[in-house]
XYZ file of C-alpha atoms in Angstrom:
481
model
C -0.012 0.015 0.009
C 1.423 3.396 -1.070
C 2.186 5.760 1.772
C 0.380 9.163 1.722
C 2.409 12.394 2.068
C 1.711 16.003 2.920
C 2.160 17.926 -0.321
C 1.351 21.436 0.979
C 4.826 22.964 1.402
C 3.784 26.602 1.036
C 4.688 29.316 3.479
C 2.438 29.842 6.542
C 2.040 33.190 8.302
C 1.279 33.474 12.019
C 0.891 36.432 14.384
C 1.655 36.059 18.103
C 1.897 38.387 21.037
C 4.282 36.040 22.817
C 8.002 36.559 22.559
C 9.662 34.605 19.765
C 12.260 33.288 22.172
C 9.609 30.999 23.655
C 9.182 29.080 20.361
C 9.883 25.321 20.624
C 9.823 23.152 17.447
C 9.826 19.348 17.459
C 11.644 17.905 14.470
C 11.552 14.232 13.550
C 13.283 12.665 10.536
C 12.904 9.019 9.724
C 14.534 7.061 6.928
C 12.123 5.185 4.630
C 14.094 2.306 2.957
C 13.295 -1.225 1.874
C 15.087 -2.789 4.767
C 13.221 -0.624 7.303
C 9.847 -1.318 5.679
C 10.639 -5.067 5.599
C 11.666 -5.140 9.253
C 8.496 -3.267 10.254
C 6.373 -5.691 8.242
C 8.100 -8.691 9.821
C 7.678 -7.237 13.293
C 3.942 -6.821 12.747
C 3.690 -10.365 11.358
C 5.606 -12.060 14.165
C 3.791 -10.126 16.896
C 0.458 -11.225 15.405
C 1.501 -14.928 15.621
C 1.199 -16.978 18.790
C 4.862 -17.968 18.872
C 6.865 -14.766 18.528
C 10.194 -16.596 18.704
C 10.128 -18.052 15.214
C 12.253 -15.219 13.761
C 14.909 -13.310 15.573
C 14.176 -9.663 14.979
C 17.531 -8.513 16.352
C 19.231 -9.857 13.231
C 17.042 -7.661 11.018
C 16.890 -4.433 13.052
C 20.053 -4.121 15.088
C 19.986 -1.564 17.862
C 23.158 0.029 16.539
C 21.251 1.314 13.492
C 18.280 2.782 15.299
C 19.932 6.194 15.667
C 20.892 6.268 11.944
C 17.302 5.772 10.765
C 15.365 8.030 13.215
C 16.247 11.193 15.010
C 13.863 13.438 16.968
C 14.648 16.460 19.090
C 13.228 19.789 20.215
C 14.849 22.957 18.766
C 14.638 26.352 20.524
C 14.548 29.669 18.700
C 18.059 30.695 17.550
C 19.535 27.657 19.194
C 22.840 26.602 17.606
C 23.148 22.921 16.858
C 26.441 22.058 15.147
C 26.594 19.737 12.161
C 29.253 17.081 11.844
C 31.093 19.268 9.290
C 31.081 22.190 11.705
C 32.280 19.902 14.520
C 35.202 18.923 12.417
C 35.916 22.480 11.279
C 35.768 24.317 14.600
C 37.881 21.775 16.462
C 40.980 23.472 15.095
C 41.699 26.872 16.534
C 43.797 27.785 13.496
C 40.649 27.719 11.289
C 38.764 30.162 13.534
C 39.430 33.862 12.778
C 36.282 35.912 13.517
C 34.897 36.359 17.072
C 31.920 34.149 16.196
C 34.159 31.349 14.924
C 36.269 31.572 18.083
C 33.065 31.313 20.142
C 32.016 28.209 18.198
C 35.463 26.746 18.764
C 34.957 27.108 22.530
C 31.496 25.587 22.383
C 32.657 22.664 20.232
C 35.574 21.876 22.533
C 33.158 21.930 25.484
C 30.781 19.505 23.712
C 33.670 17.140 22.945
C 34.957 17.296 26.498
C 31.573 16.712 28.151
C 30.122 14.538 25.418
C 26.927 16.544 25.674
C 26.051 16.708 21.997
C 22.418 15.676 21.542
C 22.107 15.720 17.793
C 23.651 13.735 14.953
C 21.819 14.581 11.750
C 19.562 17.616 12.576
C 21.445 20.908 13.001
C 20.677 24.607 12.666
C 21.909 27.802 11.049
C 21.099 30.882 13.135
C 20.903 34.549 12.117
C 24.627 35.012 12.787
C 25.731 32.213 10.499
C 26.876 32.758 6.942
C 24.274 30.459 5.417
C 22.428 31.958 2.452
C 19.916 30.157 0.270
C 18.832 32.125 -2.737
C 15.790 29.976 -3.336
C 15.074 28.785 0.183
C 13.136 25.746 -1.077
C 12.800 22.702 1.059
C 13.896 19.281 -0.185
C 10.411 17.938 -0.360
C 9.566 16.612 -3.782
C 6.127 18.127 -3.995
C 6.745 21.943 -4.109
C 4.256 24.682 -4.707
C 4.559 26.560 -8.021
C 6.570 29.800 -7.493
C 4.892 33.058 -8.254
C 6.243 35.686 -10.656
C 7.513 37.780 -7.738
C 9.169 34.752 -6.133
C 10.994 33.949 -9.377
C 12.270 37.567 -9.715
C 13.206 37.857 -6.061
C 15.131 34.593 -6.129
C 17.999 36.430 -7.880
C 18.144 39.142 -5.181
C 20.899 38.631 -2.620
C 20.551 39.806 0.936
C 22.715 42.631 2.215
C 25.266 41.602 4.761
C 25.166 43.329 8.109
C 28.960 43.586 8.558
C 30.743 46.486 6.845
C 33.246 45.842 4.052
C 35.826 48.029 2.438
C 34.787 49.353 -0.918
C 37.128 50.318 -3.717
C 36.600 54.031 -4.186
C 38.679 54.257 -7.361
C 35.678 54.027 -9.689
C 35.919 55.987 -12.949
C 33.266 58.603 -13.307
C 32.358 57.362 -16.751
C 31.209 54.030 -15.161
C 29.163 55.456 -12.315
C 25.899 54.860 -14.259
C 25.446 51.714 -16.336
C 22.909 52.550 -19.006
C 22.604 48.984 -20.360
C 23.242 46.600 -17.479
C 23.688 42.938 -18.288
C 21.860 40.114 -16.528
C 24.913 39.148 -14.503
C 25.434 42.717 -13.470
C 21.855 43.039 -12.224
C 22.146 39.696 -10.381
C 25.321 40.716 -8.614
C 24.331 44.334 -7.868
C 20.671 44.107 -6.938
C 20.546 43.864 -3.153
C 17.731 44.098 -0.611
C 17.894 45.038 3.026
C 16.207 42.223 4.874
C 14.753 43.248 8.251
C 13.633 39.686 9.017
C 15.433 37.458 11.539
C 15.897 34.009 10.072
C 16.603 30.558 11.349
C 17.121 27.415 9.267
C 16.763 23.875 10.511
C 18.927 21.492 8.409
C 19.681 17.783 8.314
C 22.631 15.706 7.254
C 20.959 12.853 5.383
C 24.172 11.044 4.394
C 24.624 7.301 4.680
C 25.689 5.965 8.090
C 29.371 6.479 8.760
C 29.689 9.211 6.136
C 28.249 12.231 7.952
C 29.845 15.647 7.511
C 29.688 16.045 3.704
C 28.234 19.265 2.407
C 26.445 17.645 -0.483
C 24.322 15.629 1.899
C 23.044 18.647 3.872
C 19.351 19.469 3.200
C 17.112 22.361 4.237
C 14.153 21.115 6.243
C 12.508 24.108 7.849
C 12.782 27.888 7.802
C 11.520 30.331 10.483
C 11.463 34.072 9.922
C 10.136 36.884 12.093
C 10.067 40.678 11.830
C 10.098 41.420 15.509
C 6.503 42.758 15.462
C 4.768 39.465 16.134
C 4.687 38.146 12.521
C 6.158 34.673 12.163
C 6.638 32.976 8.772
C 7.123 29.202 8.589
C 8.090 27.191 5.481
C 6.656 24.559 5.493
C 3.913 24.714 8.063
C 3.569 22.439 11.075
C 2.064 19.060 10.296
C -0.815 19.472 12.862
C -1.693 15.832 12.775
C -1.482 15.479 8.994
C 0.714 13.193 6.970
C 4.517 13.744 7.116
C 6.477 15.598 4.435
C 8.474 13.628 1.891
C 12.210 14.357 1.730
C 14.432 12.980 -1.031
C 18.210 13.115 -1.113
C 20.299 13.737 -4.213
C 22.975 11.526 -5.550
C 23.276 8.098 -7.140
C 21.372 6.341 -4.350
C 18.337 8.365 -3.546
C 16.801 7.888 -0.175
C 13.379 8.907 1.147
C 12.919 10.400 4.624
C 9.812 11.323 6.585
C 9.750 14.844 8.103
C 7.384 15.749 10.938
C 7.272 19.243 12.388
C 5.207 20.129 15.505
C 4.858 23.176 17.727
C 5.650 22.076 21.253
C 5.909 25.544 22.827
C 4.770 25.678 26.425
C 1.254 27.034 26.746
C 0.818 30.071 28.960
C -0.901 29.616 32.268
C -4.355 31.104 32.790
C -3.126 33.531 35.429
C -0.230 34.719 33.316
C -2.523 35.091 30.330
C -4.936 37.231 32.302
C -2.081 39.258 33.743
C -0.786 39.898 30.198
C -4.195 40.955 28.939
C -4.450 43.487 31.826
C -0.990 44.697 30.987
C -1.915 45.235 27.346
C -5.081 47.095 28.329
C -3.152 49.371 30.610
C -0.585 49.926 27.895
C -3.199 50.843 25.278
C -4.973 53.138 27.801
C -1.711 54.969 28.543
C -0.982 55.300 24.817
C -4.495 56.667 24.260
C -4.016 59.227 27.022
C -0.698 60.203 25.477
C -2.264 60.727 22.044
C -5.064 62.744 23.620
C -2.528 64.877 25.417
C -0.852 65.661 22.048
C -4.125 66.508 20.308
C -5.894 68.237 23.150
C -9.517 68.229 24.153
C -10.658 71.474 22.549
C -10.149 72.499 18.912
C -8.945 75.950 18.147
C -12.102 77.939 17.508
C -11.962 80.716 14.892
C -13.125 84.223 15.870
C -16.786 85.086 15.593
C -17.968 85.858 12.130
C -15.066 84.048 10.449
C -15.384 80.860 8.336
C -12.314 78.712 8.180
C -11.910 76.426 5.138
C -9.388 73.558 5.359
C -8.527 71.787 2.091
C -6.498 68.561 1.822
C -5.948 67.761 -1.780
C -3.824 65.811 -4.181
C -3.195 65.722 -7.923
C -4.597 62.473 -9.231
C -3.715 62.563 -12.963
C -2.716 64.727 -15.859
C -4.349 64.250 -19.255
C -3.824 65.494 -22.800
C -0.342 67.014 -22.467
C 2.220 66.780 -25.263
C 5.154 65.367 -23.265
C 5.845 63.322 -20.175
C 8.044 64.233 -17.187
C 5.870 67.154 -16.196
C 5.801 69.000 -12.910
C 3.124 71.258 -11.560
C 3.733 74.638 -9.904
C 0.499 76.119 -8.695
C -0.961 78.617 -6.264
C -4.525 79.075 -4.973
C -6.148 82.488 -4.702
C -9.101 82.513 -2.329
C -12.172 84.712 -3.059
C -13.091 87.712 -1.001
C -14.606 87.215 2.472
C -17.937 88.482 1.206
C -18.380 85.889 -1.508
C -19.468 83.066 0.774
C -21.514 81.383 -1.947
C -18.339 80.816 -4.014
C -16.672 79.135 -1.039
C -19.613 76.709 -0.667
C -19.420 76.025 -4.359
C -15.804 75.156 -3.882
C -16.746 72.174 -1.713
C -16.272 69.596 -4.506
C -14.526 66.207 -4.085
C -13.135 65.794 -7.621
C -12.207 68.846 -9.717
C -10.973 68.842 -13.247
C -8.896 71.881 -14.124
C -8.363 72.636 -17.775
C -5.074 74.281 -18.580
C -3.735 76.550 -21.315
C -0.545 78.361 -22.169
C 0.249 81.677 -24.003
C 0.879 81.113 -27.673
C 3.455 83.058 -29.624
C 2.769 82.833 -33.332
C 5.447 82.215 -35.890
C 7.797 79.451 -37.064
C 10.802 80.685 -35.123
C 9.025 80.474 -31.812
C 7.867 76.920 -32.593
C 11.392 75.779 -33.498
C 12.825 77.447 -30.398
C 10.285 75.668 -28.204
C 10.976 72.314 -29.808
C 14.784 72.401 -29.664
C 15.555 74.576 -26.743
C 12.351 74.439 -24.730
C 10.353 77.102 -22.959
C 7.428 79.228 -23.934
C 6.105 82.720 -23.068
C 4.914 82.923 -19.495
C 2.572 85.287 -17.700
C 4.129 88.021 -15.577
C 1.015 88.324 -13.488
C -0.661 84.995 -12.781
C -3.917 86.748 -11.719
C -4.422 87.505 -15.391
C -6.066 84.091 -15.800
C -9.174 85.357 -13.916
C -11.078 88.608 -13.768
C -8.917 91.120 -11.926
C -10.125 92.242 -8.595
C -9.740 95.881 -9.572
C -11.962 95.517 -12.645
C -15.141 97.568 -12.366
C -16.692 97.225 -15.804
C -19.291 94.810 -17.233
C -17.148 93.260 -19.986
C -13.442 92.329 -19.946
C -11.751 92.211 -23.357
C -8.638 90.076 -24.034
C -8.611 90.666 -27.768
C -5.280 89.788 -29.364
C -4.140 87.490 -26.554
C -3.489 84.055 -28.154
C -3.621 80.891 -26.098
C -3.444 77.161 -26.743
C -5.130 74.327 -24.753
C -2.514 72.006 -23.288
C -4.342 69.471 -21.140
C -6.226 69.014 -17.905
C -5.447 68.144 -14.314
C -7.628 66.095 -11.984
C -7.630 67.101 -8.315
C -9.044 65.137 -5.424
C -10.041 67.582 -2.659
C -11.230 66.913 0.871
C -12.700 70.150 2.316
C -13.842 71.000 5.815
C -15.549 74.145 7.036
C -15.009 75.358 10.597
C -16.848 78.268 12.114
C -18.189 79.279 15.518
C -21.639 79.815 13.935
C -21.957 76.081 13.301
C -21.534 75.358 17.001
C -23.909 78.112 18.024
C -26.511 76.875 15.553
C -26.202 73.363 16.799
C -26.694 74.457 20.374
C -29.613 76.584 19.284
C -31.281 73.660 17.603
C -30.914 71.595 20.768
C -32.455 74.367 22.798
C -35.340 74.722 20.343
C -35.935 71.044 20.417
C -36.022 71.002 24.216
C -38.431 73.934 24.279
C -40.709 72.218 21.738
C -40.690 69.073 23.802
C -41.587 71.020 26.940
C -44.355 72.878 25.132
C -45.659 69.611 23.828
C -45.822 68.097 27.338
C -47.591 71.164 28.724
C -50.092 71.086 25.895
C -50.923 67.452 26.578
C -51.379 68.125 30.266
C -53.602 71.128 29.462
C -55.804 69.070 27.118
C -56.418 66.428 29.738
C -57.159 69.095 32.335
C -59.619 70.755 30.006
C -61.451 67.547 29.330
C -61.759 66.812 33.027
C -63.073 70.354 33.719
C -65.687 69.982 30.980
C -66.844 66.651 32.343
C -67.196 68.106 35.813
C -69.248 71.129 34.468
C -71.559 68.816 32.538
C -72.177 66.671 35.591
C -73.039 69.657 37.716
C -75.428 70.980 35.096
C -77.176 67.626 34.931
C -77.554 67.590 38.692
C -79.001 71.067 38.767
C -81.506 70.157 35.991
C -82.789 67.152 37.857
C -83.300 69.172 41.020
C -85.334 71.833 39.182
C -87.895 69.284 37.704
C -91.356 68.575 39.565
C -91.616 65.461 41.720
C -94.456 63.660 39.731
C -92.517 64.132 36.524
C -89.527 62.588 38.162
C -91.561 59.572 39.329
C -93.196 59.128 35.947
C -89.833 59.155 34.273
C -88.534 56.588 36.793
C -91.535 54.280 36.046
C -91.016 54.639 32.374
C -87.367 53.693 32.689
C -88.362 50.630 34.811
C -90.907 49.465 32.220
C -88.408 49.763 29.535
């Protein structure tokens, strides 16, 4: 029966408030070979029989090979686990030059002296190591199709944090490369990576031949930005099937990879304490922002309307050439023309532009080869001058040419003391109307009761004024009815 595998090896994104240093990852790699499968099948067959001593299982699965086929350990965040090649390299003090290499030399010597090494195949590359994978693909056979951005970013190398000396003797003629080659772009295009990365690797070489670089495979990658975002590739198994890992070389071997999150869960008391801490922090930050803004807005003087405009140029249409820039100014109307200000409260405004036109072939050639055109000395000429007192304004002889149009997106806000006073007045009027309405209802009920009392008294007076025999006759008539 064919074994099922987890084929989803895409990147998973998590967000956590907990510190990344508390991350614990359980990594298990298990070799899948014909001998291991056969031994497992024979174990199940013999255990199902009544006489389990028919076949000696020790001859098929010796205990000495158990560690070569399976390895499982828990890895902490940025925990350095040395590979066999690193153990061999950092044993010699002569091969260690940088401070980090000297530190690794001390740690390797301590592991050899105390025999405290707990890993054989699984090892790690931390943020301080010089491990760089341009593609960062795991060795699983079933890989997700890379996107266009992933393919283009695969050629971008990360910028190193340490400083290096740069040759300053660069000829000025080569400061700008107008036609860069593919190799030049690949070697010069760098990106500053703000993510902290950790790689979990495995040495999947045959038993007795560990320590060869060609047998090292990337199993798992963890990246974080320090703001609570954690990226995993691939994701945790979460009870699903294991990932399939294949080695390269003449004799390809298949390994099972299982990844689990074994981080310690936070206690209920600590979780509640943390929530209270976050609430207090957010409350303090809110008070700080309120202190910066203030509780009261600056109120304009009485009788003054303040207009605040926040706008942007969205697009430019219909112009002859590209690479344009816009230099503009806004002239507000007079304080008396309030209707024009209200009309100015538009969200999208299209402004049609023109330029002065100088006739003649020479001016056209000069504008084409040299650039430039006649400009207005007084920009207020585009509108009706404020000093104009007549009915008609003539611009006869002034030649212009339409150049294009600009689209503005404006967000306008009016601020005046009259608005606040009107709002308060409306509230007062509403309260007065409500009070008047209540009084009117009470008065109507009182009037009805007064009318009923007057009618009752009149009826009583009328009965007292009638003769006695008429009253008796009327009473008999009512009884007969």
